[in-house]
Coordinates of C-alpha atoms and ligand atoms in Angstrom, one line a residue:
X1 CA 16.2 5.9 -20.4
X2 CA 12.6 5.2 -21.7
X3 CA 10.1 3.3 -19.1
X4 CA 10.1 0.4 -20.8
X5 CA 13.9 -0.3 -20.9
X6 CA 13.5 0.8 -17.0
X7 CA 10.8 -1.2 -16.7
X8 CA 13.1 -4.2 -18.6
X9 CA 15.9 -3.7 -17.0
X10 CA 14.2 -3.5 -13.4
X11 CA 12.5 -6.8 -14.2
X12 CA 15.9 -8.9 -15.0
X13 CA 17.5 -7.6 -11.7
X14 CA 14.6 -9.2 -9.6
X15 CA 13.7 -11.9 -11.9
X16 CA 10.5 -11.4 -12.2
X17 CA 9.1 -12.6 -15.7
X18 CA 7.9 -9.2 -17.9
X19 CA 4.5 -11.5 -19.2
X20 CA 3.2 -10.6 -15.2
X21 CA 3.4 -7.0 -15.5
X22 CA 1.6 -4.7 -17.6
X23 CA 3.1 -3.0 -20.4
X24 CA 3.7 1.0 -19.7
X25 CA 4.0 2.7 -16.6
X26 CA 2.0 1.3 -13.8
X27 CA -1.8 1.9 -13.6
X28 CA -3.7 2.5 -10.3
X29 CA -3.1 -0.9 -8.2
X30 CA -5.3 -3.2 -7.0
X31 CA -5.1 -4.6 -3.4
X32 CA -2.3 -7.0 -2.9
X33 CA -2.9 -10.3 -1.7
X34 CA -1.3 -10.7 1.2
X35 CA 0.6 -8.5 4.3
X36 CA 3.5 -7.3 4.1
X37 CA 5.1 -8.2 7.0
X38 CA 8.9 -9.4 7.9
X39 CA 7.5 -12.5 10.1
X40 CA 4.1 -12.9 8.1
X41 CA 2.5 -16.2 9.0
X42 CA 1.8 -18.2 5.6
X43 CA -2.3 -17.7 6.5
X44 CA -2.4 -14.0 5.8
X45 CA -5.4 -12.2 4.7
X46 CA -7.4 -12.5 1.2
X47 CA -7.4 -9.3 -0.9
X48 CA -10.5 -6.5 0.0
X49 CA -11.4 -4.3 -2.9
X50 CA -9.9 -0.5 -2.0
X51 CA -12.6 2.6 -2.4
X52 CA -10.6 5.9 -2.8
X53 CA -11.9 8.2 -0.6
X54 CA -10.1 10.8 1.4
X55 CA -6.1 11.3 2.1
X56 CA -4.3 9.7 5.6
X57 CA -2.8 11.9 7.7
X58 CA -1.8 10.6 10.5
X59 CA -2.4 13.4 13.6
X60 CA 1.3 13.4 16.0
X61 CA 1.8 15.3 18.9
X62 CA 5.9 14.8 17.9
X63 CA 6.7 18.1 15.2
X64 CA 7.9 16.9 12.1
X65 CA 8.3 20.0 10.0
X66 CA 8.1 19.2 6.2
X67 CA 11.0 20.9 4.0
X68 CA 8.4 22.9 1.9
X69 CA 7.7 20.1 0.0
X70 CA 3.8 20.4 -1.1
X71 CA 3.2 18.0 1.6
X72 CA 3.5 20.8 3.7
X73 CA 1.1 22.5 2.1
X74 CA -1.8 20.1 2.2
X75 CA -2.9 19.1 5.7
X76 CA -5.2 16.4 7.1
X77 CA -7.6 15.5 5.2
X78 CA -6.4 16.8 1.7
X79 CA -7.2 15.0 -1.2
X80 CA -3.5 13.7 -2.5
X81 CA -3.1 11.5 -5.4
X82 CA -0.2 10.5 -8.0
X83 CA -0.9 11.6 -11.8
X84 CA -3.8 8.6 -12.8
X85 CA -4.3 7.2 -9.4
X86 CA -7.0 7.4 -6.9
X87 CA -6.3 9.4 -3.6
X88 CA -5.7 7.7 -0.3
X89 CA -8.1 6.3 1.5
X90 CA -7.7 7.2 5.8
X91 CA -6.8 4.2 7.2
X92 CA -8.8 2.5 9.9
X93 CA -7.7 3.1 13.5
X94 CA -5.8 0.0 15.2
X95 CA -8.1 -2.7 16.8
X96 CA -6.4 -1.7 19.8
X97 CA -5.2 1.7 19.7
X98 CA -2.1 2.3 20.9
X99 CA -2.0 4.8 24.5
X100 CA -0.7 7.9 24.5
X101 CA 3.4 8.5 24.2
X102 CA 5.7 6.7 26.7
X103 CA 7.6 10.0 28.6
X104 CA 10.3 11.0 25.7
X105 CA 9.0 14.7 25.2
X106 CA 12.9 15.2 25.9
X107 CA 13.6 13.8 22.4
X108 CA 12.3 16.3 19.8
X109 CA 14.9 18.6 20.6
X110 CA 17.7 16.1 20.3
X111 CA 19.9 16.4 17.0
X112 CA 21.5 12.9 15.1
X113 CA 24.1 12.2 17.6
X114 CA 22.1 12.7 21.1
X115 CA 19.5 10.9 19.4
X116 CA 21.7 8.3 18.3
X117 CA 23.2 8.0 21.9
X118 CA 19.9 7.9 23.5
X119 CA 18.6 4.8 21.4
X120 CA 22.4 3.2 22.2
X121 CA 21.4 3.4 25.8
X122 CA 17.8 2.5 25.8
X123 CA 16.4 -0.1 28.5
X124 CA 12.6 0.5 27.7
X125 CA 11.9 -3.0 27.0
X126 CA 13.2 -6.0 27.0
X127 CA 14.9 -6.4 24.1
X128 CA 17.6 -4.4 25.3
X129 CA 18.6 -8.0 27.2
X130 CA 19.1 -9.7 24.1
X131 CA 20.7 -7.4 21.7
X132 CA 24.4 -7.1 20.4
X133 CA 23.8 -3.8 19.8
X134 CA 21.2 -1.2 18.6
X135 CA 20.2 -1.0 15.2
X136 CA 19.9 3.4 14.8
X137 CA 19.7 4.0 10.8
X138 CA 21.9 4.3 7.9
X139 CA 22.0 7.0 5.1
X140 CA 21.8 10.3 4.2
X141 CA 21.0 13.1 7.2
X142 CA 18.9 14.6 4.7
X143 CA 17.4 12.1 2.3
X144 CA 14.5 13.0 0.1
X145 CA 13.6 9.1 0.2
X146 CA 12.9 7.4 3.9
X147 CA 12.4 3.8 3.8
X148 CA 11.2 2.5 7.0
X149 CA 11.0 -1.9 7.2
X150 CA 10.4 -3.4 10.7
X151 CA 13.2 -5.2 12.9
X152 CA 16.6 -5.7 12.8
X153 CA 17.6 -9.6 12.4
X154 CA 20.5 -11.6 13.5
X155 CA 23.0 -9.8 10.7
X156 CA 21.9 -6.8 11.4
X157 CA 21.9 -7.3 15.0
X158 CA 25.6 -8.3 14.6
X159 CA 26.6 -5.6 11.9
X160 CA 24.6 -2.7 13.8
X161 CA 23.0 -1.3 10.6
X162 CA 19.7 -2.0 9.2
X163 CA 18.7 -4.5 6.2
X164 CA 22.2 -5.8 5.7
X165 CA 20.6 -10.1 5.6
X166 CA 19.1 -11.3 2.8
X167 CA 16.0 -8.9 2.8
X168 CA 18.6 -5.7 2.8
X169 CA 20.0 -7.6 -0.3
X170 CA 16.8 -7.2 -2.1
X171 CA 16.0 -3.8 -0.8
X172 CA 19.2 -2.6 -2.0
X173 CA 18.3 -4.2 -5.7
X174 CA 14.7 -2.8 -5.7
X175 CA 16.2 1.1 -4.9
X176 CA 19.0 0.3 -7.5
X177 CA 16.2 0.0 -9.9
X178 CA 15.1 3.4 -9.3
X179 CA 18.4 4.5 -9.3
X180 CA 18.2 5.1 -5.4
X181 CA 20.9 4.0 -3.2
X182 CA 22.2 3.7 0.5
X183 CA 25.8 4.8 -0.7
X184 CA 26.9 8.1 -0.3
X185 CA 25.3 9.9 -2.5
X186 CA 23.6 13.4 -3.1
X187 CA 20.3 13.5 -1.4
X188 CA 18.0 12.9 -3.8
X189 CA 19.6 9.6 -4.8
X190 CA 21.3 8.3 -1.2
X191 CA 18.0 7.1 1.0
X192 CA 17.5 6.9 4.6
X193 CA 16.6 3.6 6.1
X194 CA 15.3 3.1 9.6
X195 CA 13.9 0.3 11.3
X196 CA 10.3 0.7 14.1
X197 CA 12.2 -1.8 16.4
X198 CA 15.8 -0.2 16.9
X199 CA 17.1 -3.8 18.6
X200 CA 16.2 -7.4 17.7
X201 CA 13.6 -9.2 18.7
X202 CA 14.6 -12.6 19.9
X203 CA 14.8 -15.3 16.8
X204 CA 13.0 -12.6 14.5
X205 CA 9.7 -12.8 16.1
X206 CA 6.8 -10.1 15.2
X207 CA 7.1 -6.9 17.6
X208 CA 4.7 -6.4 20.9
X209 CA 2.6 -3.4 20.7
X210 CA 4.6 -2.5 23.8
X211 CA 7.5 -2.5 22.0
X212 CA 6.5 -0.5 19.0
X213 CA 4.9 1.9 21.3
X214 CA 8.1 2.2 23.1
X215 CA 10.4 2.4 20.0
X216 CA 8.1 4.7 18.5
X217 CA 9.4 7.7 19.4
X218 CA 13.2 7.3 18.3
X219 CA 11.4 6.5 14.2
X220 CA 9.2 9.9 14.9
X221 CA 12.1 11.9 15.5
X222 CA 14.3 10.1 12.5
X223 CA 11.8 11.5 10.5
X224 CA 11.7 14.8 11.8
X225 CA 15.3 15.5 11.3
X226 CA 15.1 13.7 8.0
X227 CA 12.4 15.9 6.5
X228 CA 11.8 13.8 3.8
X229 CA 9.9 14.3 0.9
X230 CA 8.5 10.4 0.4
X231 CA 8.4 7.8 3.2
X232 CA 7.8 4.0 1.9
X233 CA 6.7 2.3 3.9
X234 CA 7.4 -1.6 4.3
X235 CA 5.5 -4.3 5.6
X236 CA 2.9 -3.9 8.3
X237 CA 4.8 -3.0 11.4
X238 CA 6.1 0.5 9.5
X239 CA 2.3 0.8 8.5
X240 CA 0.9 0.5 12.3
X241 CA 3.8 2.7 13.3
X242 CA 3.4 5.4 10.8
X243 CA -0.7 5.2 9.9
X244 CA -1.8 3.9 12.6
X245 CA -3.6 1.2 10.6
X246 CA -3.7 -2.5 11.1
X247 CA -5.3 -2.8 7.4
X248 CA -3.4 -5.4 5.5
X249 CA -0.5 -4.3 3.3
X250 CA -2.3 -5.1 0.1
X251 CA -5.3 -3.1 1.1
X252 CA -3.4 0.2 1.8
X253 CA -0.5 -0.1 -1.0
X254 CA -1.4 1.6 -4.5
X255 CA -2.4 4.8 -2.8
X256 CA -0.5 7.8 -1.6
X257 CA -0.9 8.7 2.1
X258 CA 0.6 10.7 4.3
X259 CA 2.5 10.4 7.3
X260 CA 2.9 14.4 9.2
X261 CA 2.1 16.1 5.6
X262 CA 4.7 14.0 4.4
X263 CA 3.7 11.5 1.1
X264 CA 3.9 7.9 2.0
X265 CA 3.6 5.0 0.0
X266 CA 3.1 1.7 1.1
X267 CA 5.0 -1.8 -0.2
X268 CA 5.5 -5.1 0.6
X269 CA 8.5 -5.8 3.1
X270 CA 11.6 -7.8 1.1
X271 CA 11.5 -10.5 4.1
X272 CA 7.5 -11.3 2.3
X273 CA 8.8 -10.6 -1.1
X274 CA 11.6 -13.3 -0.4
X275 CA 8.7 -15.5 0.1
X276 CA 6.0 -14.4 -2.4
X277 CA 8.5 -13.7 -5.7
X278 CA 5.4 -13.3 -7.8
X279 CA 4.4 -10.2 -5.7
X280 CA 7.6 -8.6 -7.1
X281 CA 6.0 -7.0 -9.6
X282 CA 3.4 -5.4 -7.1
X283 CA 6.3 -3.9 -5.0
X284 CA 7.7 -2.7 -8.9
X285 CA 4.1 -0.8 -9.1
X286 CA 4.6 0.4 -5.5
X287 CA 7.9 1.6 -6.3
X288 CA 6.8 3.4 -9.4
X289 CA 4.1 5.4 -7.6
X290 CA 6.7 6.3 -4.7
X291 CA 8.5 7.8 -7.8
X292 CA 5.8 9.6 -9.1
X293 CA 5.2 10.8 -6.1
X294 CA 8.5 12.1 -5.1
X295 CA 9.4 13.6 -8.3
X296 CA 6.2 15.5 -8.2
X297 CA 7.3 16.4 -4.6
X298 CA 10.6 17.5 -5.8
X299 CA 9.5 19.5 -8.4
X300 CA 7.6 21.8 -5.8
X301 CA 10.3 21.6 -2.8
X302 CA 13.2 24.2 -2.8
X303 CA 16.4 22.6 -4.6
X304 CA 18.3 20.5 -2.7
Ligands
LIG1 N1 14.0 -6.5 8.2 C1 13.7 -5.3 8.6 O1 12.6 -4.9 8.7 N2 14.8 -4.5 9.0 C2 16.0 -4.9 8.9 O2 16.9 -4.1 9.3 C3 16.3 -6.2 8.5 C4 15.3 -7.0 8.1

């Protein structure tokens, strides 16, 4: 299928009208307006003009080995970009940076289902009072795609798997536009999706630092045993989880980072989109670099 009937095709499933995006495949993007966040008050930040500078890559003291994709091959502080685009800039640190690891050494040796256990039983923080259930991760063991949003909400609260309310909806439509999917499916097409919070915060409010900090670990080692060869990124919970940056969404999407080696690209979260339709064709650019990206990543990884 050419781009443009992609791009067409794409457009009619979200509803986005073709005269706001560009003809062609997408150029370099600009900032976004706005955050990307799942709970983003309406006040969010104005656009800042991006410089391209040097590549993120986010130092962990959690091993997450790369599958021989090129990531692998460029550590911190290699310049990355997609074909045409500008390489990533290295986020700012956090305002307040986070403190070192809560005491889970114990989980990077722990495989799907221990992991998987140890999240069902966590008291670590409070939310554990208030949740039906834990929300783990859906998808294939081994996805070449990771998407990682923010929280689980009341449906997913009650259904036990992530993105399943209205914001899943529209994830689900934006993958199908790239021909991704959380149905089984080989690898390169089935996805991975995790959430930074594993359990609900009460009536969907924004995440404490304590509790990212204490959910961290659980998405680091996700990722680990994932081995993917893209992450995307969405909203700006997954960003301060995975780059360490409390930069708004619109200043860090456009650009390739890289979370442990690993490429990462950075969107919008569906919750915002919901909100903000018009940016729909920004998270359509975002989506299109991702797939740059991991094609490119792809064609240098051993076949899987
Ligand atoms: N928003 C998220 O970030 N994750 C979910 O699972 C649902 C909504």
């Amino acid at each position: 299928m050419s781009w443009d009937e992609r791009q067409r095709r794409m457009l009619a499933e979200l509803g986005i009208p073709p005269w706001l995006v560009p003809a062609g495949p997408p150029a370099a993007a600009g900032a976004g307006a706005e955050d990307g966040g799942e709970h983003l008050p309406p006040d969010a930040p104005d656009p800042v003009p991006v410089a391209a500078s040097a590549v993120a890559d986010r130092a962990d003291p959690v091993a997450a080995v790369p599958r021989g994709a090129p990531a692998a091959a460029a550590g911190a502080g290699a310049p990355v970009a997609a074909p045409g685009r500008p390489a990533a800039v290295a986020p700012a640190p956090l305002d307040a940076a986070p403190g070192p690891r809560p005491g889970r050494g114990g989980l990077a040796a722990l495989d799907w289902p221990a992991l998987r256990a140890e999240v069902a039983a966590c008291t670590a923080c409070g939310l554990c009072q208030g949740r039906t259930q834990t929300v783990f991760g859906v998808g294939h063991p081994q996805a070449h795609w990771m998407i990682v949003g923010e929280a689980p909400g009341e449906q997913e609260d009650r259904q036990g798997e992530p993105f399943v309310g209205r914001s899943g909806q529209l994830l689900d439509s934006l993958l199908q536009s790239i021909g991704l999917t959380r149905a089984e499916a080989p690898p390169q097409r089935q996805v991975y999706i995790a959430n930074t919070l594993k359990c609900r915060p009460p009536g969907n409010r924004n995440p404490t630092p304590e509790e990212l900090l204490q959910c961290e670990p659980f998405l680091v080692r996700q990722i680990a045993l994932v081995q993917p060869r893209l992450i995307l990124a969405m909203g700006r919970f997954a960003v301060q989880a995975l780059l360490r940056s409390s930069e708004p969404i619109g200043r860090l999407r456009g650009r390739v980072h890289r979370y442990q080696g690993v490429p990462l690209v950075v969107t919008y979260h569906p919750a915002y989109l919901l909100r903000n339709p018009l940016d729909k064709a920004r998270a359509w650019d975002d989506l299109c670099l991702a797939a740059e990206t991991a094609a490119a990543s792809d064609a240098a990884a051993p076949a899987n």
